[in-house]
Tab-separated table of C-alpha atoms and ligand atoms in Angstrom:
chain	number	residue	atom	x	y	z
A	1	MET	CA	102.110	76.066	117.354
A	2	ASN	CA	101.119	77.868	114.911
A	3	LYS	CA	103.654	80.287	114.468
A	4	ARG	CA	102.437	81.648	111.062
A	5	PHE	CA	104.740	83.598	108.937
A	6	LEU	CA	102.095	85.806	108.269
A	7	PHE	CA	101.968	88.858	105.347
A	8	SER	CA	100.483	92.891	105.581
A	9	LEU	CA	99.634	94.833	102.963
A	10	ALA	CA	99.832	98.160	105.250
A	11	CYS	CA	103.265	96.631	106.215
A	12	ALA	CA	104.484	96.510	102.479
A	13	ALA	CA	104.125	100.288	101.522
A	14	SER	CA	106.104	101.520	104.506
A	15	LEU	CA	108.500	98.151	104.310
A	16	LEU	CA	111.809	99.653	104.751
A	17	ALA	CA	110.865	101.619	108.265
A	18	SER	CA	108.156	99.418	110.334
A	19	CYS	CA	107.271	96.492	109.283
A	20	GLY	CA	109.807	94.309	111.633
A	21	GLY	CA	107.743	94.920	114.998
A	22	ASN	CA	104.658	93.867	112.866
A	23	GLU	CA	105.862	90.617	111.698
A	24	LYS	CA	104.458	87.512	113.546
A	25	PRO	CA	107.434	84.614	113.829
A	26	ALA	CA	107.600	82.645	110.770
A	27	ALA	CA	106.259	79.206	111.021
A	28	GLU	CA	108.763	76.531	112.080
A	29	PRO	CA	108.588	72.995	109.776
A	30	PRO	CA	105.771	71.268	111.221
A	31	ALA	CA	106.615	68.285	113.564
A	32	ASP	CA	104.354	65.863	112.087
A	33	SER	CA	105.731	65.839	108.929
A	34	ALA	CA	102.325	64.270	107.056
A	35	THR	CA	100.999	68.150	106.726
A	36	ALA	CA	103.207	69.093	104.973
A	37	LYS	CA	102.839	69.175	101.001
A	38	ALA	CA	105.755	69.398	99.443
A	39	PRO	CA	109.423	68.050	100.768
A	40	ALA	CA	111.645	70.912	102.561
A	41	ALA	CA	114.097	72.683	99.791
A	42	THR	CA	117.354	73.010	100.680
A	43	LEU	CA	120.663	75.013	99.077
A	44	PRO	CA	122.404	73.665	96.105
A	45	ASP	CA	125.440	72.764	97.260
A	46	THR	CA	128.165	75.846	97.628
A	47	THR	CA	131.433	73.621	96.329
A	48	LYS	CA	129.920	73.239	92.879
A	49	PHE	CA	129.572	77.300	92.279
A	50	LYS	CA	133.585	77.133	93.358
A	51	ASP	CA	134.525	78.716	89.697
A	52	VAL	CA	137.078	80.204	87.636
A	53	VAL	CA	135.031	82.001	84.917
A	54	ASP	CA	137.156	84.272	82.596
A	55	GLY	CA	139.804	83.909	84.811
A	56	GLN	CA	137.353	85.130	87.870
A	57	PRO	CA	137.151	83.413	91.060
A	58	THR	CA	133.092	82.297	91.367
A	59	ALA	CA	130.999	81.858	94.908
A	60	LEU	CA	128.041	80.803	96.252
A	61	TYR	CA	126.669	83.663	99.263
A	62	ILE	CA	124.437	83.131	101.375
A	63	LEU	CA	122.018	85.559	103.631
A	64	LYS	CA	119.729	84.161	106.426
A	65	ASN	CA	117.536	85.467	108.392
A	66	LYS	CA	115.442	83.854	110.521
A	67	ASN	CA	112.571	83.145	108.054
A	68	VAL	CA	114.378	83.324	105.379
A	69	THR	CA	117.364	82.083	103.508
A	70	ALA	CA	119.022	83.372	99.926
A	71	ALA	CA	121.815	81.957	98.112
A	72	ILE	CA	123.289	84.282	95.413
A	73	THR	CA	126.240	84.250	92.573
A	74	ASN	CA	128.199	86.391	91.399
A	75	TYR	CA	128.279	84.855	88.209
A	76	GLY	CA	126.131	87.419	86.678
A	77	ALA	CA	125.136	88.524	89.934
A	78	ARG	CA	122.525	85.871	90.764
A	79	VAL	CA	119.267	85.038	92.485
A	80	VAL	CA	120.170	80.551	92.348
A	81	SER	CA	117.527	80.183	96.020
A	82	LEU	CA	114.907	81.897	97.604
A	83	ILE	CA	113.405	80.242	100.215
A	84	VAL	CA	110.694	81.079	102.488
A	85	PRO	CA	108.023	78.911	104.469
A	86	ASP	CA	105.473	78.064	103.437
A	87	LYS	CA	101.343	78.313	105.013
A	88	ASN	CA	102.776	75.383	106.265
A	89	GLY	CA	105.679	76.220	107.139
A	90	VAL	CA	107.237	73.727	105.164
A	91	PRO	CA	111.194	76.022	103.817
A	92	THR	CA	110.071	76.103	99.547
A	93	ASP	CA	112.382	77.245	97.135
A	94	VAL	CA	109.893	79.954	95.103
A	95	ALA	CA	112.965	81.245	92.894
A	96	LEU	CA	114.434	78.595	89.512
A	97	GLY	CA	118.070	78.336	89.556
A	98	TYR	CA	120.844	75.647	88.691
A	99	ASP	CA	122.652	73.603	91.069
A	100	SER	CA	126.381	74.559	90.014
A	101	ILE	CA	128.243	77.365	87.588
A	102	GLY	CA	128.243	74.942	84.773
A	103	LYS	CA	125.354	74.530	84.322
A	104	TYR	CA	124.137	78.942	84.382
A	105	ILE	CA	126.907	78.838	81.747
A	106	HIS	CA	126.253	76.413	79.398
A	107	GLN	CA	121.984	75.319	79.676
A	108	PRO	CA	120.448	76.596	76.988
A	109	GLU	CA	117.811	79.006	79.831
A	110	THR	CA	121.118	81.837	80.923
A	111	TYR	CA	118.213	83.847	82.711
A	112	PHE	CA	117.819	82.165	85.505
A	113	GLY	CA	117.481	84.551	88.589
A	114	ALA	CA	120.193	86.911	86.818
A	115	ILE	CA	120.656	90.953	87.005
A	116	VAL	CA	120.183	92.196	83.395
A	117	GLY	CA	121.627	94.944	81.325
A	118	ARG	CA	122.935	97.190	80.458
A	119	TYR	CA	119.331	97.357	78.377
A	120	GLY	CA	116.890	94.978	80.404
A	121	ASN	CA	114.530	94.619	77.753
A	122	ARG	CA	114.319	95.412	73.926
A	123	ILE	CA	116.256	98.240	71.814
A	124	ALA	CA	114.332	98.330	68.460
A	125	LYS	CA	116.308	97.047	65.704
A	126	GLY	CA	119.146	97.126	67.541
A	127	GLU	CA	119.728	100.616	67.199
A	128	PHE	CA	119.812	104.033	69.646
A	129	ARG	CA	120.954	107.176	68.689
A	130	LEU	CA	122.131	108.941	71.294
A	131	ASN	CA	123.355	112.825	71.209
A	132	GLY	CA	123.572	112.583	67.175
A	133	LYS	CA	125.223	109.808	67.666
A	134	THR	CA	123.882	106.109	66.004
A	135	TYR	CA	124.989	103.239	68.339
A	136	THR	CA	124.487	99.288	67.738
A	137	LEU	CA	124.095	96.423	69.379
A	138	ALA	CA	123.250	92.397	68.681
A	139	LYS	CA	120.550	91.285	67.472
A	140	ASN	CA	119.910	88.765	69.858
A	141	ASN	CA	116.147	88.432	69.342
A	142	GLY	CA	114.459	88.060	65.922
A	143	PRO	CA	115.650	91.759	64.513
A	144	ASN	CA	115.977	93.786	68.331
A	145	SER	CA	118.660	93.469	70.519
A	146	LEU	CA	117.297	92.359	73.875
A	147	HIS	CA	118.325	92.062	77.805
A	148	GLY	CA	122.057	93.948	77.231
A	149	GLY	CA	122.901	91.302	74.166
A	150	LYS	CA	125.042	88.131	73.349
A	151	LYS	CA	126.286	88.897	76.466
A	152	GLY	CA	125.412	91.052	78.995
A	153	PHE	CA	125.507	91.430	82.741
A	154	GLY	CA	123.974	88.136	83.660
A	155	SER	CA	127.310	86.732	81.788
A	156	VAL	CA	129.653	87.930	83.358
A	157	VAL	CA	131.140	87.494	86.469
A	158	TRP	CA	130.958	90.338	89.520
A	159	THR	CA	133.624	90.843	92.071
A	160	GLY	CA	131.539	90.280	95.327
A	161	LYS	CA	131.573	90.605	98.849
A	162	GLN	CA	129.544	89.519	101.600
A	163	LEU	CA	129.629	92.477	104.210
A	164	ASP	CA	127.242	90.400	106.947
A	165	ASP	CA	124.587	87.625	106.936
A	166	HIS	CA	122.060	89.580	105.782
A	167	THR	CA	124.222	91.549	102.997
A	168	VAL	CA	126.115	91.276	99.532
A	169	GLU	CA	127.503	93.899	97.357
A	170	LEU	CA	128.048	92.903	93.637
A	171	SER	CA	130.618	95.124	91.413
A	172	TYR	CA	131.333	94.708	87.610
A	173	LEU	CA	132.832	97.415	85.124
A	174	SER	CA	131.018	97.649	81.832
A	175	LYS	CA	134.119	98.643	79.236
A	176	ASP	CA	133.607	101.403	76.865
A	177	SER	CA	132.068	100.228	73.737
A	178	GLU	CA	130.981	97.014	75.779
A	179	GLU	CA	127.919	95.179	73.773
A	180	GLY	CA	128.157	97.708	71.376
A	181	TYR	CA	127.084	100.926	74.439
A	182	PRO	CA	129.373	103.697	74.916
A	183	GLY	CA	130.618	104.459	77.617
A	184	ASN	CA	132.918	102.694	80.887
A	185	LEU	CA	130.454	102.015	83.265
A	186	LYS	CA	130.285	101.268	87.042
A	187	VAL	CA	127.836	99.107	88.335
A	188	LYS	CA	126.919	97.595	92.456
A	189	VAL	CA	124.181	95.799	93.046
A	190	THR	CA	123.425	95.231	96.363
A	191	TYR	CA	121.250	91.852	97.491
A	192	THR	CA	119.829	92.781	101.715
A	193	LEU	CA	117.839	90.083	103.237
A	194	THR	CA	115.551	92.293	105.659
A	195	ASP	CA	114.014	91.147	108.735
A	196	SER	CA	110.773	91.659	106.525
A	197	ASN	CA	111.079	89.018	105.166
A	198	ALA	CA	112.071	90.804	101.546
A	199	LEU	CA	114.627	90.606	99.683
A	200	LYS	CA	116.080	94.212	98.633
A	201	ILE	CA	118.293	94.677	95.319
A	202	SER	CA	119.695	98.632	95.716
A	203	TYR	CA	121.303	99.848	92.331
A	204	GLU	CA	123.601	101.968	91.584
A	205	ALA	CA	125.933	102.487	88.627
A	206	THR	CA	127.745	105.891	87.318
A	207	THR	CA	129.610	106.471	83.832
A	208	ASP	CA	132.672	108.799	82.207
A	209	LYS	CA	130.253	109.067	78.623
A	210	ALA	CA	126.261	109.361	78.144
A	211	THR	CA	124.652	106.283	77.631
A	212	VAL	CA	121.416	104.517	77.906
A	213	LEU	CA	120.898	102.358	81.014
A	214	ASN	CA	117.560	99.902	82.657
A	215	LEU	CA	118.701	97.719	85.367
A	216	THR	CA	116.645	94.571	86.572
A	217	ASN	CA	116.288	91.425	88.081
A	218	HIS	CA	115.269	88.190	85.964
A	219	THR	CA	114.077	85.434	88.593
A	220	TYR	CA	111.698	83.119	87.310
A	221	PHE	CA	109.355	82.565	90.267
A	222	ASN	CA	107.536	79.727	91.132
A	223	LEU	CA	105.468	80.555	94.449
A	224	ASN	CA	104.423	76.785	95.295
A	225	GLY	CA	108.403	75.743	94.752
A	226	GLN	CA	110.602	75.765	91.859
A	227	GLY	CA	109.725	73.306	88.901
A	228	SER	CA	106.301	72.453	90.962
A	229	GLY	CA	103.875	73.096	87.746
A	230	SER	CA	101.385	75.492	85.823
A	231	ILE	CA	102.083	79.365	87.853
A	232	ASN	CA	98.723	79.817	85.871
A	233	ASN	CA	96.707	79.522	89.490
A	234	HIS	CA	98.692	81.774	91.158
A	235	THR	CA	96.760	85.053	91.281
A	236	LEU	CA	98.503	88.456	90.293
A	237	ARG	CA	97.274	91.805	91.498
A	238	LEU	CA	98.782	94.686	89.159
A	239	ASN	CA	98.762	98.166	90.346
A	240	ALA	CA	99.009	99.356	86.993
A	241	GLY	CA	96.258	100.592	85.146
A	242	GLN	CA	97.872	101.044	82.117
A	243	TYR	CA	100.613	99.244	79.779
A	244	THR	CA	102.279	99.264	76.781
A	245	PRO	CA	101.339	97.553	73.796
A	246	VAL	CA	103.822	96.211	70.946
A	247	ASP	CA	104.107	95.332	67.652
A	248	SER	CA	104.396	91.697	67.124
A	249	THR	CA	108.464	91.273	67.521
A	250	LEU	CA	107.403	92.580	71.138
A	251	ILE	CA	108.841	96.372	71.048
A	252	PRO	CA	106.155	98.847	72.324
A	253	THR	CA	104.245	100.351	69.900
A	254	GLY	CA	104.726	104.167	71.797
A	255	LYS	CA	101.345	104.320	73.334
A	256	ILE	CA	99.919	103.886	76.619
A	257	GLU	CA	97.294	102.288	76.829
A	258	ALA	CA	94.685	101.877	79.528
A	259	VAL	CA	94.389	97.802	80.629
A	260	ALA	CA	90.499	98.549	81.720
A	261	ASN	CA	87.892	95.864	79.582
A	262	THR	CA	91.299	93.699	78.618
A	263	PRO	CA	93.353	90.816	79.648
A	264	PHE	CA	95.454	93.146	81.525
A	265	ASP	CA	93.900	94.562	83.712
A	266	PHE	CA	95.017	92.981	86.783
A	267	ARG	CA	94.057	95.394	89.175
A	268	THR	CA	92.833	93.519	92.117
A	269	PRO	CA	93.930	89.689	92.252
A	270	THR	CA	93.138	87.239	89.147
A	271	ALA	CA	94.052	84.447	88.179
A	272	ILE	CA	97.227	84.362	85.931
A	273	GLY	CA	95.750	81.591	83.395
A	274	SER	CA	91.905	82.889	83.338
A	275	ARG	CA	92.391	85.252	80.249
A	276	ILE	CA	95.302	84.097	78.216
A	277	ASP	CA	93.263	82.098	76.000
A	278	GLN	CA	91.290	85.282	75.047
A	279	ASP	CA	91.285	85.942	71.578
A	280	ASN	CA	93.580	89.374	71.656
A	281	ILE	CA	96.257	90.326	69.481
A	282	GLN	CA	98.673	91.699	72.606
A	283	LEU	CA	98.331	87.771	73.958
A	284	LYS	CA	99.309	86.500	70.440
A	285	TYR	CA	102.193	88.879	70.468
A	286	GLY	CA	103.483	87.995	73.914
A	287	LYS	CA	102.618	84.309	73.091
A	288	GLY	CA	100.585	84.657	76.220
A	289	TYR	CA	101.554	87.680	78.902
A	290	ASP	CA	104.849	89.169	78.917
A	291	HIS	CA	104.159	93.455	78.674
A	292	ASN	CA	104.845	96.220	79.889
A	293	PHE	CA	103.197	97.617	82.524
A	294	VAL	CA	103.014	101.092	84.220
A	295	ILE	CA	102.521	101.809	87.594
A	296	ASN	CA	100.360	103.783	88.765
A	297	ARG	CA	102.308	106.960	90.900
A	298	THR	CA	101.313	110.289	91.553
A	299	ALA	CA	102.780	112.606	89.450
A	300	GLY	CA	106.753	112.963	89.786
A	301	ASP	CA	106.605	110.188	92.446
A	302	ARG	CA	109.659	107.678	92.101
A	303	GLY	CA	109.561	106.300	95.758
A	304	LEU	CA	109.712	102.774	96.840
A	305	THR	CA	105.456	101.939	95.142
A	306	LEU	CA	103.748	98.518	95.251
A	307	ALA	CA	103.963	97.107	91.675
A	308	ALA	CA	102.487	93.387	92.441
A	309	THR	CA	101.158	91.151	94.606
A	310	VAL	CA	101.319	87.569	94.031
A	311	GLN	CA	99.818	84.082	95.836
A	312	GLY	CA	101.139	80.610	94.996
A	313	ASP	CA	97.414	78.768	95.253
A	314	GLN	CA	98.838	75.811	96.624
A	315	SER	CA	101.695	76.989	99.055
A	316	GLY	CA	99.747	80.163	100.371
A	317	ILE	CA	103.437	82.402	99.445
A	318	VAL	CA	102.711	85.450	99.210
A	319	MET	CA	105.323	88.290	97.251
A	320	ASN	CA	105.052	92.034	97.269
A	321	VAL	CA	107.377	93.208	94.668
A	322	LEU	CA	107.653	97.403	95.597
A	323	THR	CA	109.910	99.004	93.643
A	324	GLU	CA	111.082	103.157	92.446
A	325	GLU	CA	111.365	102.298	88.746
A	326	PRO	CA	108.168	103.108	86.692
A	327	GLY	CA	107.726	99.790	84.841
A	328	ILE	CA	107.036	96.170	85.666
A	329	GLN	CA	107.683	93.572	83.211
A	330	PHE	CA	104.836	90.992	83.582
A	331	TYR	CA	107.062	87.378	81.477
A	332	GLY	CA	104.877	84.518	82.076
A	333	GLY	CA	106.529	81.437	81.081
A	334	ASN	CA	105.554	81.354	77.656
A	335	PHE	CA	109.134	80.908	76.266
A	336	MET	CA	109.765	77.780	78.768
A	337	THR	CA	110.241	74.554	76.898
A	338	GLY	CA	111.681	72.128	79.531
A	339	SER	CA	114.917	71.006	78.468
A	340	ASN	CA	116.803	72.559	81.948
A	341	PRO	CA	116.683	70.890	85.082
A	342	LEU	CA	116.783	72.587	88.029
A	343	SER	CA	119.066	72.161	91.643
A	344	ASN	CA	115.821	70.097	92.512
A	345	GLY	CA	115.629	67.748	90.353
A	346	LYS	CA	112.531	69.363	88.300
A	347	LYS	CA	112.269	70.636	85.161
A	348	ASP	CA	111.279	74.548	83.765
A	349	ASP	CA	108.487	73.588	82.021
A	350	TYR	CA	106.369	75.568	79.676
A	351	ARG	CA	104.786	78.505	82.692
A	352	SER	CA	106.355	76.575	85.284
A	353	ALA	CA	107.391	80.135	86.254
A	354	PHE	CA	106.855	84.263	85.791
A	355	CYS	CA	109.227	86.919	86.390
A	356	LEU	CA	108.177	90.699	87.380
A	357	GLU	CA	110.755	92.964	86.252
A	358	THR	CA	111.190	96.431	87.147
A	359	GLN	CA	111.668	98.304	84.746
A	360	HIS	CA	111.980	101.416	82.391
A	361	TYR	CA	110.349	101.250	79.472
A	362	PRO	CA	111.441	98.524	76.774
A	363	ASP	CA	113.004	100.663	73.913
A	364	SER	CA	112.911	104.033	75.550
A	365	PRO	CA	115.664	104.550	74.063
A	366	ASN	CA	114.400	105.087	70.693
A	367	GLN	CA	110.804	106.500	72.218
A	368	PRO	CA	110.918	110.352	73.184
A	369	SER	CA	108.131	110.274	74.884
A	370	PHE	CA	108.561	107.127	77.998
A	371	PRO	CA	111.002	108.415	80.248
A	372	SER	CA	113.988	108.992	79.854
A	373	THR	CA	117.420	105.376	80.271
A	374	GLU	CA	119.767	107.708	79.577
A	375	LEU	CA	122.474	108.614	82.615
A	376	LYS	CA	125.382	111.233	82.063
A	377	PRO	CA	128.641	111.570	84.090
A	378	GLY	CA	128.802	113.027	86.978
A	379	GLN	CA	125.015	111.466	87.963
A	380	THR	CA	124.197	108.315	90.079
A	381	TYR	CA	122.021	105.853	89.054
A	382	GLN	CA	120.416	104.694	91.892
A	383	THR	CA	116.827	102.283	92.020
A	384	THR	CA	115.701	99.678	94.581
A	385	THR	CA	113.809	96.745	94.110
A	386	VAL	CA	112.655	95.040	96.793
A	387	TYR	CA	110.173	91.498	96.923
A	388	GLN	CA	109.267	90.522	100.191
A	389	PHE	CA	107.391	87.641	100.871
A	390	GLY	CA	104.703	85.900	103.628
A	391	THR	CA	101.887	83.598	103.218
A	392	LYS	CA	97.817	83.647	103.497
B	1	LIG	C1	111.761	88.593	79.018
B	1	LIG	C2	111.308	89.378	78.199
B	1	LIG	C3	110.962	87.450	77.182
B	1	LIG	C4	111.593	86.347	77.672
B	1	LIG	C5	112.265	86.803	78.840
B	1	LIG	C6	113.402	85.427	78.773
B	1	LIG	O1	110.954	89.086	80.061
B	1	LIG	O2	110.600	90.433	78.001
B	1	LIG	O3	110.416	87.702	76.251
B	1	LIG	O4	112.928	87.002	76.200
B	1	LIG	O5	112.567	88.023	79.247
B	1	LIG	O6	113.236	84.246	77.520
């Protein structure tokens, strides 16, 4: 049986509408287990996610199609597990996660799989002005505010509702002044596992006062399987001819620069680590890759666009990232230390995962030349990002 979990870029471009018919069925785990390179990944025990946090119940929701299984918790609206078949059909968990709610609360790494908000990435000096008023945020990353502050959207309990085998809806009310941000903000995140082996994340929000908003998902991926070593031999393609260089505290300088002739040029598939040790001030500031890339788009286009393609060198698993956002943060796991136990018993070693966080550019509230992140009363914030899987 050689049924392959085939991947098609052409399919990615028109992903939501028409992929189903082009896909070949996924591989079943090989009958001869000797051909399997890694043990089959299993889901964490759902009972370890039944807890009460801040007086509210937590749970693990399982989404399934015939090839892919995703586990989502309402604690931080997080992706806990994302199991996809590798080139031999072996179920492989490509998302780093813990095995219990307790670890999500107490372990030092707090962003595994999380929805990040109110503002994903950094706001300089923990301060911004909006309509003539200055708002002050917690400085939780050197002089800056990172990922929504001390207790961002990844560390609160959302209200979860599983709609069917493929869909879970998570809602949260972020109250006026929470973490210093203005306005009562109603947020809804819907995870859908589509027939084309994609995890689709749809974000929606409204506010009763003008505010700033930049939601993203912070899943740490290793396409060879969580805890399986360095991601530096994964190949990455970014559909980005420009990026936003940063200062030494990782705040954009405001310039938008071409990636050509720099180690930031991933316009053709390139091993992540092949240029990481080059003598480059931006790589020094980021301790490797930790930068926002400007996704190539025609002027005015806000449609779903292919932003990134990554391939696991051992598994053959390919992931496409499509988004309606203008930017994508490529973070290469430079701050990982191996001090967090993963759900399969492995550790989160240095650079053993990468994140591709679709977003508006960092520090936009203080950078008038960047696309605006303001949300006004009466407007609805709506954005979609898709992580689609296959093998090559
Ligand atoms: C983002 C940031 C990084 C780092 C990680 C979390 O990707 O850009 O600098 O803070 O989150 O460790």
